[in-house]
mmCIF file of C-alpha atoms in Angstrom:
data_model
loop_
_atom_site.group_PDB
_atom_site.id
_atom_site.type_symbol
_atom_site.label_atom_id
_atom_site.label_comp_id
_atom_site.label_asym_id
_atom_site.label_seq_id
_atom_site.Cartn_x
_atom_site.Cartn_y
_atom_site.Cartn_z
ATOM 1 C CA GLY D 234 0.000 0.000 0.000
ATOM 2 C CA LEU D 235 0.877 3.657 -0.270
ATOM 3 C CA ARG D 236 0.644 5.925 2.768
ATOM 4 C CA VAL D 237 0.701 9.719 2.659
ATOM 5 C CA ARG D 238 -0.183 12.609 4.932
ATOM 6 C CA ASP D 239 -2.621 15.460 4.205
ATOM 7 C CA ALA D 240 -3.027 14.632 0.509
ATOM 8 C CA ILE D 241 -6.527 16.051 0.246
ATOM 9 C CA THR D 242 -5.208 19.527 -0.479
ATOM 10 C CA LEU D 243 -4.843 21.286 -3.797
ATOM 11 C CA ARG D 244 -1.240 20.419 -4.736
ATOM 12 C CA ARG D 245 -0.592 17.215 -2.819
ATOM 13 C CA GLY D 246 -3.867 15.597 -3.923
ATOM 14 C CA ARG D 247 -3.011 16.168 -7.552
ATOM 15 C CA ASP D 248 0.517 14.804 -6.960
ATOM 16 C CA LEU D 249 -0.796 11.655 -5.242
ATOM 17 C CA ALA D 250 -3.327 10.875 -7.969
ATOM 18 C CA SER D 251 -0.652 11.351 -10.644
ATOM 19 C CA THR D 252 1.929 9.246 -8.752
ATOM 20 C CA ALA D 253 -0.536 6.411 -8.132
ATOM 21 C CA GLN D 254 -1.500 6.306 -11.793
ATOM 22 C CA LYS D 255 2.171 6.313 -12.904
ATOM 23 C CA LEU D 256 2.991 3.478 -10.500
ATOM 24 C CA GLU D 257 0.062 1.457 -11.794
ATOM 25 C CA VAL D 258 1.235 1.960 -15.409
ATOM 26 C CA ARG D 259 4.719 0.756 -14.376
ATOM 27 C CA GLN D 260 3.013 -2.262 -12.773
ATOM 28 C CA VAL D 261 4.242 -1.457 -9.272
ATOM 29 C CA GLN D 262 2.093 -3.625 -7.013
ATOM 30 C CA PHE D 263 -0.071 -1.862 -4.440
ATOM 31 C CA ASP D 264 -3.669 -2.537 -3.550
ATOM 32 C CA HIS D 265 -4.550 0.285 -1.170
ATOM 33 C CA ILE D 266 -3.787 3.920 -0.423
ATOM 34 C CA THR D 267 -3.958 5.339 3.105
ATOM 35 C CA ILE D 268 -4.216 9.087 3.575
ATOM 36 C CA GLU D 269 -3.667 10.474 7.061
ATOM 37 C CA GLN D 270 -5.683 13.665 7.035
ATOM 38 C CA THR D 271 -6.360 16.678 9.232
ATOM 39 C CA PHE D 272 -9.316 18.947 8.488
ATOM 40 C CA THR D 273 -9.309 22.435 9.985
ATOM 41 C CA ASP D 274 -11.596 25.435 10.166
ATOM 42 C CA PRO D 275 -12.998 26.860 7.978
ATOM 43 C CA LEU D 276 -14.062 23.770 6.050
ATOM 44 C CA GLN D 277 -15.959 24.506 2.845
ATOM 45 C CA PRO D 278 -18.228 21.586 1.801
ATOM 46 C CA ASN D 279 -18.128 22.404 -1.923
ATOM 47 C CA ALA D 280 -14.340 22.682 -1.915
ATOM 48 C CA LEU D 281 -13.975 19.385 -0.023
ATOM 49 C CA LYS D 282 -16.341 17.610 -2.432
ATOM 50 C CA ARG D 283 -14.385 18.962 -5.397
ATOM 51 C CA MET D 284 -11.086 17.776 -3.897
ATOM 52 C CA LEU D 285 -12.487 14.306 -3.166
ATOM 53 C CA ASP D 286 -13.856 14.084 -6.715
ATOM 54 C CA GLU D 287 -10.632 15.350 -8.308
ATOM 55 C CA TYR D 288 -8.016 13.644 -6.137
ATOM 56 C CA VAL D 289 -9.577 10.573 -4.525
ATOM 57 C CA ALA D 290 -12.081 9.338 -7.132
ATOM 58 C CA PRO D 291 -9.424 8.752 -9.858
ATOM 59 C CA MET D 292 -7.267 6.572 -7.588
ATOM 60 C CA PRO D 293 -6.726 3.117 -9.090
ATOM 61 C CA VAL D 294 -7.257 1.343 -5.733
ATOM 62 C CA PRO D 295 -9.421 1.825 -2.610
ATOM 63 C CA VAL D 296 -8.479 4.684 -0.278
ATOM 64 C CA THR D 297 -8.658 4.708 3.532
ATOM 65 C CA LEU D 298 -8.605 7.955 5.472
ATOM 66 C CA ALA D 299 -6.651 7.361 8.675
ATOM 67 C CA ALA D 300 -5.591 9.331 11.738
ATOM 68 C CA VAL D 301 -8.366 11.764 10.813
ATOM 69 C CA GLU D 302 -8.754 14.851 12.963
ATOM 70 C CA VAL D 303 -11.602 17.271 12.285
ATOM 71 C CA GLY D 304 -11.408 20.422 14.345
ATOM 72 C CA GLY D 305 -13.033 23.809 14.510
ATOM 73 C CA ALA D 306 -12.765 27.184 16.212
ATOM 74 C CA THR D 307 -15.754 26.299 18.405
ATOM 75 C CA PRO D 308 -17.327 22.982 19.435
ATOM 76 C CA VAL D 309 -20.269 23.667 17.094
ATOM 77 C CA ALA D 310 -17.933 24.462 14.169
ATOM 78 C CA ALA D 311 -16.021 21.226 14.812
ATOM 79 C CA ALA D 312 -19.282 19.254 14.878
ATOM 80 C CA ILE D 313 -20.410 20.777 11.568
ATOM 81 C CA ASN D 314 -16.994 20.092 10.048
ATOM 82 C CA LEU D 315 -17.046 16.475 11.237
ATOM 83 C CA GLU D 316 -20.491 15.895 9.754
ATOM 84 C CA THR D 317 -19.335 17.425 6.458
ATOM 85 C CA VAL D 318 -16.217 15.238 6.323
ATOM 86 C CA LEU D 319 -18.109 12.054 7.198
ATOM 87 C CA ARG D 320 -20.995 12.624 4.775
ATOM 88 C CA LEU D 321 -18.752 13.556 1.846
ATOM 89 C CA SER D 322 -16.216 10.801 2.581
ATOM 90 C CA PHE D 323 -18.844 8.079 2.852
ATOM 91 C CA ALA D 324 -20.483 9.346 -0.356
ATOM 92 C CA GLN D 325 -17.199 8.911 -2.270
ATOM 93 C CA PRO D 326 -17.192 5.286 -3.557
ATOM 94 C CA ARG D 327 -13.370 5.096 -3.718
ATOM 95 C CA ILE D 328 -13.096 5.639 0.076
ATOM 96 C CA ALA D 329 -13.152 2.229 1.750
ATOM 97 C CA GLY D 330 -12.887 3.381 5.364
ATOM 98 C CA LEU D 331 -12.242 6.243 7.736
ATOM 99 C CA TYR D 332 -10.412 5.976 11.065
ATOM 100 C CA LEU D 333 -10.389 8.818 13.575
ATOM 101 C CA ALA D 334 -7.138 9.767 15.328
ATOM 102 C CA GLY D 335 -8.565 9.699 18.836
ATOM 103 C CA LEU D 336 -11.529 10.305 21.080
ATOM 104 C CA VAL D 337 -10.612 12.861 23.750
ATOM 105 C CA ASP D 338 -9.808 16.517 23.047
ATOM 106 C CA GLY D 339 -6.595 16.380 25.076
ATOM 107 C CA GLU D 340 -5.239 13.531 22.900
ATOM 108 C CA LEU D 341 -5.680 15.425 19.620
ATOM 109 C CA LEU D 342 -3.857 18.321 17.998
ATOM 110 C CA GLU D 343 -6.890 19.976 16.402
ATOM 111 C CA GLU D 344 -9.002 22.204 18.633
ATOM 112 C CA ASN D 345 -12.432 20.742 19.536
ATOM 113 C CA ALA D 346 -11.767 17.540 17.544
ATOM 114 C CA GLY D 347 -12.573 15.139 20.397
ATOM 115 C CA LEU D 348 -15.740 13.076 20.556
ATOM 116 C CA VAL D 349 -15.794 13.012 24.359
ATOM 117 C CA ASP D 350 -14.560 15.504 26.924
ATOM 118 C CA GLU D 351 -12.296 14.846 29.896
ATOM 119 C CA ASP D 352 -15.352 13.684 31.912
ATOM 120 C CA ASP D 353 -16.312 11.110 29.229
ATOM 121 C CA LYS D 354 -19.333 13.166 28.172
ATOM 122 C CA PRO D 355 -20.035 13.464 24.418
ATOM 123 C CA THR D 356 -18.885 16.701 22.804
ATOM 124 C CA ALA D 357 -20.891 18.408 20.065
ATOM 125 C CA ALA D 358 -18.855 16.391 17.524
ATOM 126 C CA GLY D 359 -19.527 13.199 19.497
ATOM 127 C CA ASP D 360 -23.266 13.921 19.423
ATOM 128 C CA VAL D 361 -23.132 14.411 15.643
ATOM 129 C CA LEU D 362 -21.285 11.121 15.161
ATOM 130 C CA ASP D 363 -23.788 9.304 17.378
ATOM 131 C CA GLN D 364 -26.758 10.770 15.474
ATOM 132 C CA LEU D 365 -25.275 9.831 12.098
ATOM 133 C CA PHE D 366 -24.735 6.208 13.095
ATOM 134 C CA THR D 367 -27.864 5.645 15.163
ATOM 135 C CA LYS D 368 -30.357 7.612 13.069
ATOM 136 C CA LEU D 369 -29.060 8.056 9.521
ATOM 137 C CA TRP D 370 -26.577 5.250 8.784
ATOM 138 C CA HIS D 371 -28.497 2.596 10.654
ATOM 139 C CA SER D 372 -30.422 -0.246 9.038
ATOM 140 C CA ASP D 373 -33.341 -1.822 10.870
ATOM 141 C CA GLU D 374 -35.275 -3.751 8.249
ATOM 142 C CA SER D 375 -37.953 -6.411 8.327
ATOM 143 C CA GLY D 376 -39.852 -8.198 5.603
ATOM 144 C CA ARG D 377 -41.821 -11.255 4.600
ATOM 145 C CA THR D 378 -40.173 -14.005 2.624
ATOM 146 C CA ASP D 379 -41.132 -14.964 -0.887
ATOM 147 C CA GLU D 380 -42.274 -18.503 -1.779
ATOM 148 C CA SER D 381 -38.627 -19.647 -1.695
ATOM 149 C CA GLY D 382 -38.008 -18.250 1.793
ATOM 150 C CA ASN D 383 -35.890 -15.295 0.602
ATOM 151 C CA VAL D 384 -35.969 -11.677 1.731
ATOM 152 C CA ARG D 385 -34.145 -8.922 -0.174
ATOM 153 C CA THR D 386 -33.160 -5.650 1.469
ATOM 154 C CA ARG D 387 -30.472 -2.981 1.290
ATOM 155 C CA VAL D 388 -28.423 -2.235 4.388
ATOM 156 C CA PHE D 389 -25.324 -0.307 5.371
ATOM 157 C CA THR D 390 -22.009 -2.100 5.839
ATOM 158 C CA GLY D 391 -21.594 -3.421 9.386
ATOM 159 C CA TRP D 392 -22.519 -6.060 11.952
ATOM 160 C CA TYR D 393 -26.151 -7.188 12.107
ATOM 161 C CA THR D 394 -28.304 -9.410 14.266
ATOM 162 C CA LEU D 395 -30.528 -11.356 11.874
ATOM 163 C CA THR D 396 -33.723 -13.016 13.092
ATOM 164 C CA ALA D 397 -36.111 -15.241 11.140
ATOM 165 C CA THR D 398 -39.476 -16.362 12.512
ATOM 166 C CA LEU D 399 -40.621 -19.695 11.083
ATOM 167 C CA PRO D 400 -44.297 -20.562 10.476
ATOM 168 C CA ASP D 401 -44.424 -22.550 13.738
ATOM 169 C CA GLY D 402 -43.203 -19.500 15.703
ATOM 170 C CA THR D 403 -39.614 -20.747 16.132
ATOM 171 C CA GLN D 404 -37.074 -17.934 15.885
ATOM 172 C CA ILE D 405 -33.631 -18.359 14.355
ATOM 173 C CA THR D 406 -31.060 -15.709 15.259
ATOM 174 C CA SER D 407 -27.589 -15.210 13.879
ATOM 175 C CA GLU D 408 -25.029 -12.422 13.628
ATOM 176 C CA ALA D 409 -23.305 -11.517 10.393
ATOM 177 C CA TYR D 410 -20.975 -8.853 9.076
ATOM 178 C CA ILE D 411 -22.310 -7.369 5.849
ATOM 179 C CA PRO D 412 -19.367 -6.031 3.815
ATOM 180 C CA LYS D 413 -19.424 -3.188 1.336
ATOM 181 C CA ALA D 414 -20.271 -4.871 -1.953
ATOM 182 C CA GLU D 415 -20.988 -3.995 -5.556
ATOM 183 C CA ARG D 416 -23.368 -6.945 -5.920
ATOM 184 C CA ALA D 417 -25.947 -8.607 -3.705
ATOM 185 C CA LYS D 418 -24.704 -10.879 -0.916
ATOM 186 C CA MET D 419 -26.623 -13.877 0.354
ATOM 187 C CA ILE D 420 -26.893 -14.631 4.075
ATOM 188 C CA VAL D 421 -28.303 -18.058 4.973
ATOM 189 C CA LEU D 422 -30.013 -18.653 8.324
ATOM 190 C CA GLN D 423 -30.437 -22.260 9.409
ATOM 191 C CA ALA D 424 -32.030 -23.638 12.562
ATOM 192 C CA THR D 425 -29.674 -25.416 14.914
ATOM 193 C CA ALA D 426 -30.775 -28.570 16.706
ATOM 194 C CA ALA D 427 -31.545 -26.538 19.853
ATOM 195 C CA GLU D 428 -33.657 -24.000 17.918
ATOM 196 C CA ALA D 429 -35.547 -26.699 16.013
ATOM 197 C CA LYS D 430 -36.874 -28.299 19.248
#
């Protein structure tokens, strides 16, 4: 893999995209790019989207944003900036993952970048992250099977508890990780001997 720091800026982003494409043409083997990135105030959503489209989208391999710090002049500004970064990053198909640099303000370099304060209470940014994952990027689906016993649904990538209720009232429960995928994935639930009794 390739690893760079703060490449989602005007000059370095262009350089990274060009370098990655040249390496691919020369058949240098790499299957991932990691960008360690800091986002500071003021963060302009349109400018960030343009940079992601221009510098990240053309990458020949998946990109992970790592050691991400999103700060702001005030706690509210940091929360707005974090939401902007997360929404635009997750909307960019080439980005395979995003890892934050830390949780507590005192552990981070960027002002107001922490998700919890020194007393373990959520900051404004922590509240935004919680709302995104529990309200917006959360899948809680149910449905009836077709004549073959299949249910189709779309869900976000992540861990799920899957439950099927059979005609006799028996419930089958399983946990599964649903990966990011271009095509449909099939998850099979089968009753164990204990559940079938």
